[in-house]
Amino acid sequence: MPNPWTGVGNPYTRDEMIERLQNTLSKNEAIIAAGAGTGISAKFIEKGGADLIIIYNSGRFRMAGAGSTAGLMSYGDANAIAMEIGEFEVLPVVEEIPVICGVHATDPRRRMWHFLGQVKDMGFSGVNNFPTHTIVDGHYRQTLEETGMGVQKEVEMIALAHKMGMFTMPYVVTPEEAKDMAEAGADVIIAHVGCTVGGSIGVTDATCSMDDAVAATQSICEAAHSVNPRTLVLSHGGPILTPEHAAYVNEHSDAVGFVGASSLERMAVENPLTELTRQFKSIPVKRKA
């Protein structure tokens, strides 16, 4: 069924989103979601055939040359940045691909039901929980939890978005979080196994091996499926950097795809741009006598 909004930001309903992803799987293709911090990234991610684009505030920092972790810091209004990227850079240039908004659910200044309505009206086809406090641990995580800025706020945001008829695809780190998100109605769960390794601004050492990443992903799959067998699980982060890595996780777990941000958008720029510049620098010049 043709979407009447094609060409103007392309919002899809939750049912349409689920149908699209199931159609991808029915063709024995993996689901690929890609982060986009700029319009040019989004345009060519779509041309490459990705199933989804996710806009994170970290994309702006990443494409400005800073590490993606900057998106977790107080360097800007995460929700406002994501909305701005969507309104002025990504939604105007994509043609057909659905775009998901990263929502900072713990922001105490947002009435979340009101903000989610704005996200929906902007033309986004769903929401993700980024910046996410699931990837924060230790004493600081305890402080966030005790001061009302914990992961439960993210679960509540996903539950509210689900109630509002929105497509949802949150990050989780633990099986317990996977169960909570599945119970909240998450359509897709992203198994986050750590910050992406590699490149000029990625972490230098994975916190887990590929086999550890597979085990963590599978435990999240099992937890989510114990609540809702229809929930789809995608892998992300840590040592999962290349298509071969993502294929390995799919082969050895119940994950059905991959979410790439640094591994797609940033790595697509770093080495190719360096090499192309070197090639231009090596061109000959005919000097005048």
PDB file of C-alpha atoms in Angstrom:
ATOM      1  CA  MET A   1       0.000   0.000   0.000  1.00  0.00           C
ATOM      2  CA  PRO A   2       1.589   3.326  -1.020  1.00  0.00           C
ATOM      3  CA  ASN A   3       2.364   5.695   1.827  1.00  0.00           C
ATOM      4  CA  PRO A   4       0.583   9.040   1.279  1.00  0.00           C
ATOM      5  CA  TRP A   5       3.433  10.911   2.995  1.00  0.00           C
ATOM      6  CA  THR A   6       6.193   9.748   0.659  1.00  0.00           C
ATOM      7  CA  GLY A   7       8.684  12.525   0.047  1.00  0.00           C
ATOM      8  CA  VAL A   8       7.773  14.673   3.048  1.00  0.00           C
ATOM      9  CA  GLY A   9       9.491  12.961   5.935  1.00  0.00           C
ATOM     10  CA  ASN A  10       7.822   9.646   5.356  1.00  0.00           C
ATOM     11  CA  PRO A  11       6.102   8.745   8.654  1.00  0.00           C
ATOM     12  CA  TYR A  12       4.820   5.196   9.009  1.00  0.00           C
ATOM     13  CA  THR A  13       2.361   3.738  11.471  1.00  0.00           C
ATOM     14  CA  ARG A  14       3.447   1.074  13.929  1.00  0.00           C
ATOM     15  CA  ASP A  15       1.659  -1.599  11.927  1.00  0.00           C
ATOM     16  CA  GLU A  16       3.351  -0.453   8.721  1.00  0.00           C
ATOM     17  CA  MET A  17       6.733  -0.531  10.430  1.00  0.00           C
ATOM     18  CA  ILE A  18       6.252  -4.074  11.683  1.00  0.00           C
ATOM     19  CA  GLU A  19       5.036  -5.171   8.249  1.00  0.00           C
ATOM     20  CA  ARG A  20       8.106  -3.649   6.577  1.00  0.00           C
ATOM     21  CA  LEU A  21      10.496  -5.440   8.912  1.00  0.00           C
ATOM     22  CA  GLN A  22       8.690  -8.738   8.560  1.00  0.00           C
ATOM     23  CA  ASN A  23       8.862  -8.346   4.775  1.00  0.00           C
ATOM     24  CA  THR A  24      12.624  -7.920   5.070  1.00  0.00           C
ATOM     25  CA  LEU A  25      12.912 -11.094   7.120  1.00  0.00           C
ATOM     26  CA  SER A  26      10.621 -12.983   4.735  1.00  0.00           C
ATOM     27  CA  LYS A  27      13.222 -12.364   2.004  1.00  0.00           C
ATOM     28  CA  ASN A  28      15.906 -13.903   4.245  1.00  0.00           C
ATOM     29  CA  GLU A  29      17.541 -10.500   4.653  1.00  0.00           C
ATOM     30  CA  ALA A  30      18.908  -9.086   7.893  1.00  0.00           C
ATOM     31  CA  ILE A  31      17.346  -5.931   9.297  1.00  0.00           C
ATOM     32  CA  ILE A  32      19.863  -3.086   9.168  1.00  0.00           C
ATOM     33  CA  ALA A  33      19.343   0.169  11.041  1.00  0.00           C
ATOM     34  CA  ALA A  34      21.839   3.007  10.680  1.00  0.00           C
ATOM     35  CA  GLY A  35      22.507   6.140  12.670  1.00  0.00           C
ATOM     36  CA  ALA A  36      22.604   9.395  10.706  1.00  0.00           C
ATOM     37  CA  GLY A  37      23.941  12.660  12.073  1.00  0.00           C
ATOM     38  CA  THR A  38      23.715  14.576   8.801  1.00  0.00           C
ATOM     39  CA  GLY A  39      21.454  14.752   5.781  1.00  0.00           C
ATOM     40  CA  ILE A  40      24.149  13.511   3.404  1.00  0.00           C
ATOM     41  CA  SER A  41      24.627  10.417   5.572  1.00  0.00           C
ATOM     42  CA  ALA A  42      20.902   9.726   5.588  1.00  0.00           C
ATOM     43  CA  LYS A  43      20.616  10.164   1.831  1.00  0.00           C
ATOM     44  CA  PHE A  44      23.265   7.585   1.037  1.00  0.00           C
ATOM     45  CA  ILE A  45      22.330   5.200   3.830  1.00  0.00           C
ATOM     46  CA  GLU A  46      18.939   5.035   2.138  1.00  0.00           C
ATOM     47  CA  LYS A  47      20.570   4.430  -1.245  1.00  0.00           C
ATOM     48  CA  GLY A  48      22.508   1.571   0.355  1.00  0.00           C
ATOM     49  CA  GLY A  49      19.261  -0.167   1.256  1.00  0.00           C
ATOM     50  CA  ALA A  50      19.097   0.153   5.050  1.00  0.00           C
ATOM     51  CA  ASP A  51      15.727  -0.646   6.589  1.00  0.00           C
ATOM     52  CA  LEU A  52      15.747   2.181   9.143  1.00  0.00           C
ATOM     53  CA  ILE A  53      17.550   5.380  10.022  1.00  0.00           C
ATOM     54  CA  ILE A  54      17.926   6.376  13.675  1.00  0.00           C
ATOM     55  CA  ILE A  55      18.738   9.944  14.654  1.00  0.00           C
ATOM     56  CA  TYR A  56      20.771  10.291  17.834  1.00  0.00           C
ATOM     57  CA  ASN A  57      22.081  13.494  19.312  1.00  0.00           C
ATOM     58  CA  SER A  58      25.447  11.704  19.377  1.00  0.00           C
ATOM     59  CA  GLY A  59      25.409  11.724  15.580  1.00  0.00           C
ATOM     60  CA  ARG A  60      26.008  15.461  15.585  1.00  0.00           C
ATOM     61  CA  PHE A  61      29.039  15.099  17.860  1.00  0.00           C
ATOM     62  CA  ARG A  62      30.296  12.050  15.979  1.00  0.00           C
ATOM     63  CA  MET A  63      30.190  13.814  12.623  1.00  0.00           C
ATOM     64  CA  ALA A  64      31.810  16.884  14.205  1.00  0.00           C
ATOM     65  CA  GLY A  65      34.826  14.714  15.060  1.00  0.00           C
ATOM     66  CA  ALA A  66      34.051  13.901  18.697  1.00  0.00           C
ATOM     67  CA  GLY A  67      33.368  10.515  20.245  1.00  0.00           C
ATOM     68  CA  SER A  68      29.795   9.271  20.318  1.00  0.00           C
ATOM     69  CA  THR A  69      29.924   9.291  24.118  1.00  0.00           C
ATOM     70  CA  ALA A  70      29.651  13.083  23.867  1.00  0.00           C
ATOM     71  CA  GLY A  71      25.955  12.416  23.328  1.00  0.00           C
ATOM     72  CA  LEU A  72      25.715  11.257  26.939  1.00  0.00           C
ATOM     73  CA  MET A  73      27.282  14.417  28.304  1.00  0.00           C
ATOM     74  CA  SER A  74      25.750  17.790  29.088  1.00  0.00           C
ATOM     75  CA  TYR A  75      27.047  19.403  25.909  1.00  0.00           C
ATOM     76  CA  GLY A  76      23.606  20.212  24.580  1.00  0.00           C
ATOM     77  CA  ASP A  77      19.897  19.415  24.790  1.00  0.00           C
ATOM     78  CA  ALA A  78      19.778  15.845  23.498  1.00  0.00           C
ATOM     79  CA  ASN A  79      16.085  15.943  22.606  1.00  0.00           C
ATOM     80  CA  ALA A  80      16.321  19.317  20.881  1.00  0.00           C
ATOM     81  CA  ILE A  81      19.383  18.221  18.883  1.00  0.00           C
ATOM     82  CA  ALA A  82      17.662  15.061  17.644  1.00  0.00           C
ATOM     83  CA  MET A  83      14.581  17.018  16.625  1.00  0.00           C
ATOM     84  CA  GLU A  84      16.703  19.632  14.872  1.00  0.00           C
ATOM     85  CA  ILE A  85      18.645  17.036  12.885  1.00  0.00           C
ATOM     86  CA  GLY A  86      15.356  15.444  11.898  1.00  0.00           C
ATOM     87  CA  GLU A  87      13.564  18.619  10.905  1.00  0.00           C
ATOM     88  CA  PHE A  88      16.297  20.413   9.012  1.00  0.00           C
ATOM     89  CA  GLU A  89      18.693  17.728   7.783  1.00  0.00           C
ATOM     90  CA  VAL A  90      17.330  14.194   7.515  1.00  0.00           C
ATOM     91  CA  LEU A  91      13.558  14.225   7.054  1.00  0.00           C
ATOM     92  CA  PRO A  92      13.700  16.725   4.153  1.00  0.00           C
ATOM     93  CA  VAL A  93      16.129  14.579   2.121  1.00  0.00           C
ATOM     94  CA  VAL A  94      15.025  10.964   2.646  1.00  0.00           C
ATOM     95  CA  GLU A  95      12.564   9.606   0.139  1.00  0.00           C
ATOM     96  CA  GLU A  96      11.073   6.434   1.525  1.00  0.00           C
ATOM     97  CA  ILE A  97      13.070   5.051   4.456  1.00  0.00           C
ATOM     98  CA  PRO A  98      11.530   5.292   7.955  1.00  0.00           C
ATOM     99  CA  VAL A  99      13.320   7.554  10.429  1.00  0.00           C
ATOM    100  CA  ILE A 100      13.398   6.882  14.187  1.00  0.00           C
ATOM    101  CA  CYS A 101      14.007   9.560  16.833  1.00  0.00           C
ATOM    102  CA  GLY A 102      16.368   9.037  19.746  1.00  0.00           C
ATOM    103  CA  VAL A 103      14.533  10.306  22.835  1.00  0.00           C
ATOM    104  CA  HIS A 104      16.253  11.208  26.111  1.00  0.00           C
ATOM    105  CA  ALA A 105      13.540   9.857  28.340  1.00  0.00           C
ATOM    106  CA  THR A 106      14.982  11.008  31.664  1.00  0.00           C
ATOM    107  CA  ASP A 107      14.982  14.723  30.780  1.00  0.00           C
ATOM    108  CA  PRO A 108      13.038  16.249  33.716  1.00  0.00           C
ATOM    109  CA  ARG A 109      12.064  19.288  31.633  1.00  0.00           C
ATOM    110  CA  ARG A 110       9.942  17.295  29.193  1.00  0.00           C
ATOM    111  CA  ARG A 111       6.318  16.290  29.641  1.00  0.00           C
ATOM    112  CA  MET A 112       6.950  13.048  27.846  1.00  0.00           C
ATOM    113  CA  TRP A 113       3.435  12.553  26.459  1.00  0.00           C
ATOM    114  CA  HIS A 114       3.611  16.047  24.966  1.00  0.00           C
ATOM    115  CA  PHE A 115       7.118  15.598  23.588  1.00  0.00           C
ATOM    116  CA  LEU A 116       6.290  12.234  22.002  1.00  0.00           C
ATOM    117  CA  GLY A 117       3.364  13.930  20.275  1.00  0.00           C
ATOM    118  CA  GLN A 118       5.812  16.457  18.830  1.00  0.00           C
ATOM    119  CA  VAL A 119       8.116  13.659  17.680  1.00  0.00           C
ATOM    120  CA  LYS A 120       5.214  11.968  15.927  1.00  0.00           C
ATOM    121  CA  ASP A 121       4.011  15.217  14.333  1.00  0.00           C
ATOM    122  CA  MET A 122       7.529  15.949  13.055  1.00  0.00           C
ATOM    123  CA  GLY A 123       7.320  12.878  10.833  1.00  0.00           C
ATOM    124  CA  PHE A 124       9.341  10.321  12.754  1.00  0.00           C
ATOM    125  CA  SER A 125       8.142   6.730  12.449  1.00  0.00           C
ATOM    126  CA  GLY A 126       9.068   5.645  15.950  1.00  0.00           C
ATOM    127  CA  VAL A 127      11.331   6.183  18.939  1.00  0.00           C
ATOM    128  CA  ASN A 128      14.501   4.837  20.492  1.00  0.00           C
ATOM    129  CA  ASN A 129      15.865   5.484  24.016  1.00  0.00           C
ATOM    130  CA  PHE A 130      19.002   7.498  23.384  1.00  0.00           C
ATOM    131  CA  PRO A 131      20.844   8.882  25.270  1.00  0.00           C
ATOM    132  CA  THR A 132      20.352   5.753  27.354  1.00  0.00           C
ATOM    133  CA  HIS A 133      21.360   5.215  30.962  1.00  0.00           C
ATOM    134  CA  THR A 134      21.432   1.443  30.399  1.00  0.00           C
ATOM    135  CA  ILE A 135      25.083   1.786  29.373  1.00  0.00           C
ATOM    136  CA  VAL A 136      26.005   3.665  32.570  1.00  0.00           C
ATOM    137  CA  ASP A 137      27.239   1.548  35.470  1.00  0.00           C
ATOM    138  CA  GLY A 138      28.897   1.819  38.859  1.00  0.00           C
ATOM    139  CA  HIS A 139      28.344   4.533  41.454  1.00  0.00           C
ATOM    140  CA  TYR A 140      27.123   7.058  38.880  1.00  0.00           C
ATOM    141  CA  ARG A 141      24.432   4.649  37.683  1.00  0.00           C
ATOM    142  CA  GLN A 142      23.315   4.204  41.281  1.00  0.00           C
ATOM    143  CA  THR A 143      23.157   7.978  41.688  1.00  0.00           C
ATOM    144  CA  LEU A 144      21.013   8.333  38.570  1.00  0.00           C
ATOM    145  CA  GLU A 145      18.662   5.621  39.782  1.00  0.00           C
ATOM    146  CA  GLU A 146      18.332   7.133  43.262  1.00  0.00           C
ATOM    147  CA  THR A 147      17.661  10.648  41.957  1.00  0.00           C
ATOM    148  CA  GLY A 148      14.828   9.783  39.579  1.00  0.00           C
ATOM    149  CA  MET A 149      16.860   9.633  36.361  1.00  0.00           C
ATOM    150  CA  GLY A 150      17.154   5.877  36.053  1.00  0.00           C
ATOM    151  CA  VAL A 151      16.414   3.384  33.329  1.00  0.00           C
ATOM    152  CA  GLN A 152      12.849   2.978  34.581  1.00  0.00           C
ATOM    153  CA  LYS A 153      12.125   6.372  32.991  1.00  0.00           C
ATOM    154  CA  GLU A 154      13.203   4.909  29.663  1.00  0.00           C
ATOM    155  CA  VAL A 155      10.940   1.891  30.159  1.00  0.00           C
ATOM    156  CA  GLU A 156       8.062   4.236  30.968  1.00  0.00           C
ATOM    157  CA  MET A 157       8.765   6.279  27.828  1.00  0.00           C
ATOM    158  CA  ILE A 158       8.665   3.138  25.673  1.00  0.00           C
ATOM    159  CA  ALA A 159       5.419   2.044  27.346  1.00  0.00           C
ATOM    160  CA  LEU A 160       3.887   5.475  26.740  1.00  0.00           C
ATOM    161  CA  ALA A 161       5.007   5.538  23.109  1.00  0.00           C
ATOM    162  CA  HIS A 162       3.497   2.077  22.649  1.00  0.00           C
ATOM    163  CA  LYS A 163       0.242   3.277  24.188  1.00  0.00           C
ATOM    164  CA  MET A 164       0.276   6.198  21.744  1.00  0.00           C
ATOM    165  CA  GLY A 165       0.548   3.737  18.843  1.00  0.00           C
ATOM    166  CA  MET A 166       4.199   4.446  18.071  1.00  0.00           C
ATOM    167  CA  PHE A 167       6.824   1.972  16.892  1.00  0.00           C
ATOM    168  CA  THR A 168       9.529   1.447  19.543  1.00  0.00           C
ATOM    169  CA  MET A 169      13.067   0.035  19.421  1.00  0.00           C
ATOM    170  CA  PRO A 170      15.020   0.611  22.666  1.00  0.00           C
ATOM    171  CA  TYR A 171      18.553  -0.275  23.708  1.00  0.00           C
ATOM    172  CA  VAL A 172      19.134  -2.697  26.567  1.00  0.00           C
ATOM    173  CA  VAL A 173      22.287  -4.054  28.178  1.00  0.00           C
ATOM    174  CA  THR A 174      20.962  -6.807  30.456  1.00  0.00           C
ATOM    175  CA  PRO A 175      18.374  -9.598  30.174  1.00  0.00           C
ATOM    176  CA  GLU A 176      16.374  -7.924  32.958  1.00  0.00           C
ATOM    177  CA  GLU A 177      16.163  -4.713  30.942  1.00  0.00           C
ATOM    178  CA  ALA A 178      15.135  -6.756  27.895  1.00  0.00           C
ATOM    179  CA  LYS A 179      12.234  -8.248  29.845  1.00  0.00           C
ATOM    180  CA  ASP A 180      11.164  -4.837  31.107  1.00  0.00           C
ATOM    181  CA  MET A 181      11.225  -3.347  27.604  1.00  0.00           C
ATOM    182  CA  ALA A 182       9.370  -6.313  26.117  1.00  0.00           C
ATOM    183  CA  GLU A 183       6.698  -5.969  28.790  1.00  0.00           C
ATOM    184  CA  ALA A 184       6.481  -2.250  27.947  1.00  0.00           C
ATOM    185  CA  GLY A 185       5.622  -3.218  24.377  1.00  0.00           C
ATOM    186  CA  ALA A 186       8.934  -2.773  22.550  1.00  0.00           C
ATOM    187  CA  ASP A 187       8.671  -3.936  18.939  1.00  0.00           C
ATOM    188  CA  VAL A 188      12.431  -4.285  18.494  1.00  0.00           C
ATOM    189  CA  ILE A 189      15.097  -4.563  21.180  1.00  0.00           C
ATOM    190  CA  ILE A 190      18.703  -3.595  20.520  1.00  0.00           C
ATOM    191  CA  ALA A 191      21.303  -5.595  22.431  1.00  0.00           C
ATOM    192  CA  HIS A 192      23.982  -3.041  23.304  1.00  0.00           C
ATOM    193  CA  VAL A 193      27.277  -4.812  24.054  1.00  0.00           C
ATOM    194  CA  GLY A 194      29.472  -1.728  24.545  1.00  0.00           C
ATOM    195  CA  CYS A 195      30.893   1.313  22.778  1.00  0.00           C
ATOM    196  CA  THR A 196      32.030   0.556  19.246  1.00  0.00           C
ATOM    197  CA  VAL A 197      35.704  -0.278  18.850  1.00  0.00           C
ATOM    198  CA  GLY A 198      37.901   1.210  16.143  1.00  0.00           C
ATOM    199  CA  GLY A 199      38.574   4.252  14.040  1.00  0.00           C
ATOM    200  CA  SER A 200      39.986   7.564  15.191  1.00  0.00           C
ATOM    201  CA  ILE A 201      37.498   8.263  17.988  1.00  0.00           C
ATOM    202  CA  GLY A 202      36.194   4.813  18.908  1.00  0.00           C
ATOM    203  CA  VAL A 203      37.306   2.976  22.023  1.00  0.00           C
ATOM    204  CA  THR A 204      40.632   1.224  21.633  1.00  0.00           C
ATOM    205  CA  ASP A 205      39.778  -2.072  23.268  1.00  0.00           C
ATOM    206  CA  ALA A 206      36.524  -4.016  23.279  1.00  0.00           C
ATOM    207  CA  THR A 207      35.104  -4.755  26.703  1.00  0.00           C
ATOM    208  CA  CYS A 208      34.153  -8.185  25.409  1.00  0.00           C
ATOM    209  CA  SER A 209      35.211 -10.648  22.733  1.00  0.00           C
ATOM    210  CA  MET A 210      33.047 -11.587  19.772  1.00  0.00           C
ATOM    211  CA  ASP A 211      31.961 -14.732  21.577  1.00  0.00           C
ATOM    212  CA  ASP A 212      31.112 -12.666  24.649  1.00  0.00           C
ATOM    213  CA  ALA A 213      29.077 -10.353  22.405  1.00  0.00           C
ATOM    214  CA  VAL A 214      27.207 -13.346  20.994  1.00  0.00           C
ATOM    215  CA  ALA A 215      26.506 -14.693  24.479  1.00  0.00           C
ATOM    216  CA  ALA A 216      25.263 -11.314  25.706  1.00  0.00           C
ATOM    217  CA  THR A 217      23.076 -10.865  22.641  1.00  0.00           C
ATOM    218  CA  GLN A 218      21.600 -14.332  22.974  1.00  0.00           C
ATOM    219  CA  SER A 219      20.791 -13.848  26.661  1.00  0.00           C
ATOM    220  CA  ILE A 220      18.922 -10.672  25.720  1.00  0.00           C
ATOM    221  CA  CYS A 221      17.105 -12.526  22.930  1.00  0.00           C
ATOM    222  CA  GLU A 222      15.977 -15.250  25.318  1.00  0.00           C
ATOM    223  CA  ALA A 223      14.834 -12.762  27.940  1.00  0.00           C
ATOM    224  CA  ALA A 224      12.830 -10.707  25.446  1.00  0.00           C
ATOM    225  CA  HIS A 225      11.285 -13.790  23.839  1.00  0.00           C
ATOM    226  CA  SER A 226      10.262 -15.161  27.223  1.00  0.00           C
ATOM    227  CA  VAL A 227       7.899 -12.184  27.409  1.00  0.00           C
ATOM    228  CA  ASN A 228       6.993 -11.807  23.730  1.00  0.00           C
ATOM    229  CA  PRO A 229       8.255 -14.293  21.115  1.00  0.00           C
ATOM    230  CA  ARG A 230       7.454 -11.760  18.361  1.00  0.00           C
ATOM    231  CA  THR A 231       9.928  -9.172  19.646  1.00  0.00           C
ATOM    232  CA  LEU A 232      12.813  -8.729  17.215  1.00  0.00           C
ATOM    233  CA  VAL A 233      16.351  -8.380  18.539  1.00  0.00           C
ATOM    234  CA  LEU A 234      19.207  -6.573  16.785  1.00  0.00           C
ATOM    235  CA  SER A 235      22.860  -6.415  17.860  1.00  0.00           C
ATOM    236  CA  HIS A 236      24.983  -3.319  18.364  1.00  0.00           C
ATOM    237  CA  GLY A 237      28.354  -2.094  19.515  1.00  0.00           C
ATOM    238  CA  GLY A 238      31.469  -3.432  21.173  1.00  0.00           C
ATOM    239  CA  PRO A 239      33.553  -5.592  18.822  1.00  0.00           C
ATOM    240  CA  ILE A 240      30.727  -5.797  16.229  1.00  0.00           C
ATOM    241  CA  LEU A 241      32.270  -3.392  13.736  1.00  0.00           C
ATOM    242  CA  THR A 242      32.080  -4.948  10.262  1.00  0.00           C
ATOM    243  CA  PRO A 243      29.412  -6.751   8.189  1.00  0.00           C
ATOM    244  CA  GLU A 244      31.304  -9.973   8.856  1.00  0.00           C
ATOM    245  CA  HIS A 245      31.091  -9.378  12.599  1.00  0.00           C
ATOM    246  CA  ALA A 246      27.350  -8.687  12.410  1.00  0.00           C
ATOM    247  CA  ALA A 247      26.853 -11.807  10.296  1.00  0.00           C
ATOM    248  CA  TYR A 248      28.707 -13.850  12.922  1.00  0.00           C
ATOM    249  CA  VAL A 249      26.367 -12.631  15.660  1.00  0.00           C
ATOM    250  CA  ASN A 250      23.297 -13.384  13.526  1.00  0.00           C
ATOM    251  CA  GLU A 251      24.614 -16.867  12.793  1.00  0.00           C
ATOM    252  CA  HIS A 252      25.317 -17.717  16.417  1.00  0.00           C
ATOM    253  CA  SER A 253      22.329 -16.085  18.137  1.00  0.00           C
ATOM    254  CA  ASP A 254      18.656 -15.353  17.588  1.00  0.00           C
ATOM    255  CA  ALA A 255      19.408 -11.768  16.540  1.00  0.00           C
ATOM    256  CA  VAL A 256      17.942 -10.851  13.151  1.00  0.00           C
ATOM    257  CA  GLY A 257      19.999  -7.813  12.275  1.00  0.00           C
ATOM    258  CA  PHE A 258      22.317  -5.027  13.297  1.00  0.00           C
ATOM    259  CA  VAL A 259      22.265  -1.373  14.313  1.00  0.00           C
ATOM    260  CA  GLY A 260      25.289   0.609  13.145  1.00  0.00           C
ATOM    261  CA  ALA A 261      26.107   4.196  14.044  1.00  0.00           C
ATOM    262  CA  SER A 262      29.871   4.666  14.313  1.00  0.00           C
ATOM    263  CA  SER A 263      30.395   1.406  12.443  1.00  0.00           C
ATOM    264  CA  LEU A 264      28.449   2.735   9.460  1.00  0.00           C
ATOM    265  CA  GLU A 265      28.367   6.509   9.383  1.00  0.00           C
ATOM    266  CA  ARG A 266      31.748   7.344  10.916  1.00  0.00           C
ATOM    267  CA  MET A 267      33.792   4.480   9.488  1.00  0.00           C
ATOM    268  CA  ALA A 268      32.380   5.191   6.032  1.00  0.00           C
ATOM    269  CA  VAL A 269      34.019   8.629   6.199  1.00  0.00           C
ATOM    270  CA  GLU A 270      37.324   8.156   7.992  1.00  0.00           C
ATOM    271  CA  ASN A 271      39.435   5.898   5.769  1.00  0.00           C
ATOM    272  CA  PRO A 272      37.812   6.678   2.387  1.00  0.00           C
ATOM    273  CA  LEU A 273      38.144  10.441   2.912  1.00  0.00           C
ATOM    274  CA  THR A 274      41.751  10.077   4.003  1.00  0.00           C
ATOM    275  CA  GLU A 275      42.603   7.939   1.007  1.00  0.00           C
ATOM    276  CA  LEU A 276      40.777  10.152  -1.495  1.00  0.00           C
ATOM    277  CA  THR A 277      42.559  13.221  -0.164  1.00  0.00           C
ATOM    278  CA  ARG A 278      45.902  11.449  -0.568  1.00  0.00           C
ATOM    279  CA  GLN A 279      45.012  10.592  -4.161  1.00  0.00           C
ATOM    280  CA  PHE A 280      44.185  14.212  -4.945  1.00  0.00           C
ATOM    281  CA  LYS A 281      47.371  15.343  -3.238  1.00  0.00           C
ATOM    282  CA  SER A 282      49.400  13.063  -5.508  1.00  0.00           C
ATOM    283  CA  ILE A 283      48.136  14.469  -8.826  1.00  0.00           C
ATOM    284  CA  PRO A 284      50.850  15.986 -11.064  1.00  0.00           C
ATOM    285  CA  VAL A 285      51.161  19.643 -11.882  1.00  0.00           C
ATOM    286  CA  LYS A 286      52.714  21.191 -14.981  1.00  0.00           C
ATOM    287  CA  ARG A 287      54.872  24.071 -13.827  1.00  0.00           C
ATOM    288  CA  LYS A 288      55.518  27.123 -15.949  1.00  0.00           C
ATOM    289  CA  ALA A 289      59.107  27.874 -16.821  1.00  0.00           C
TER     290      ALA A 289
END
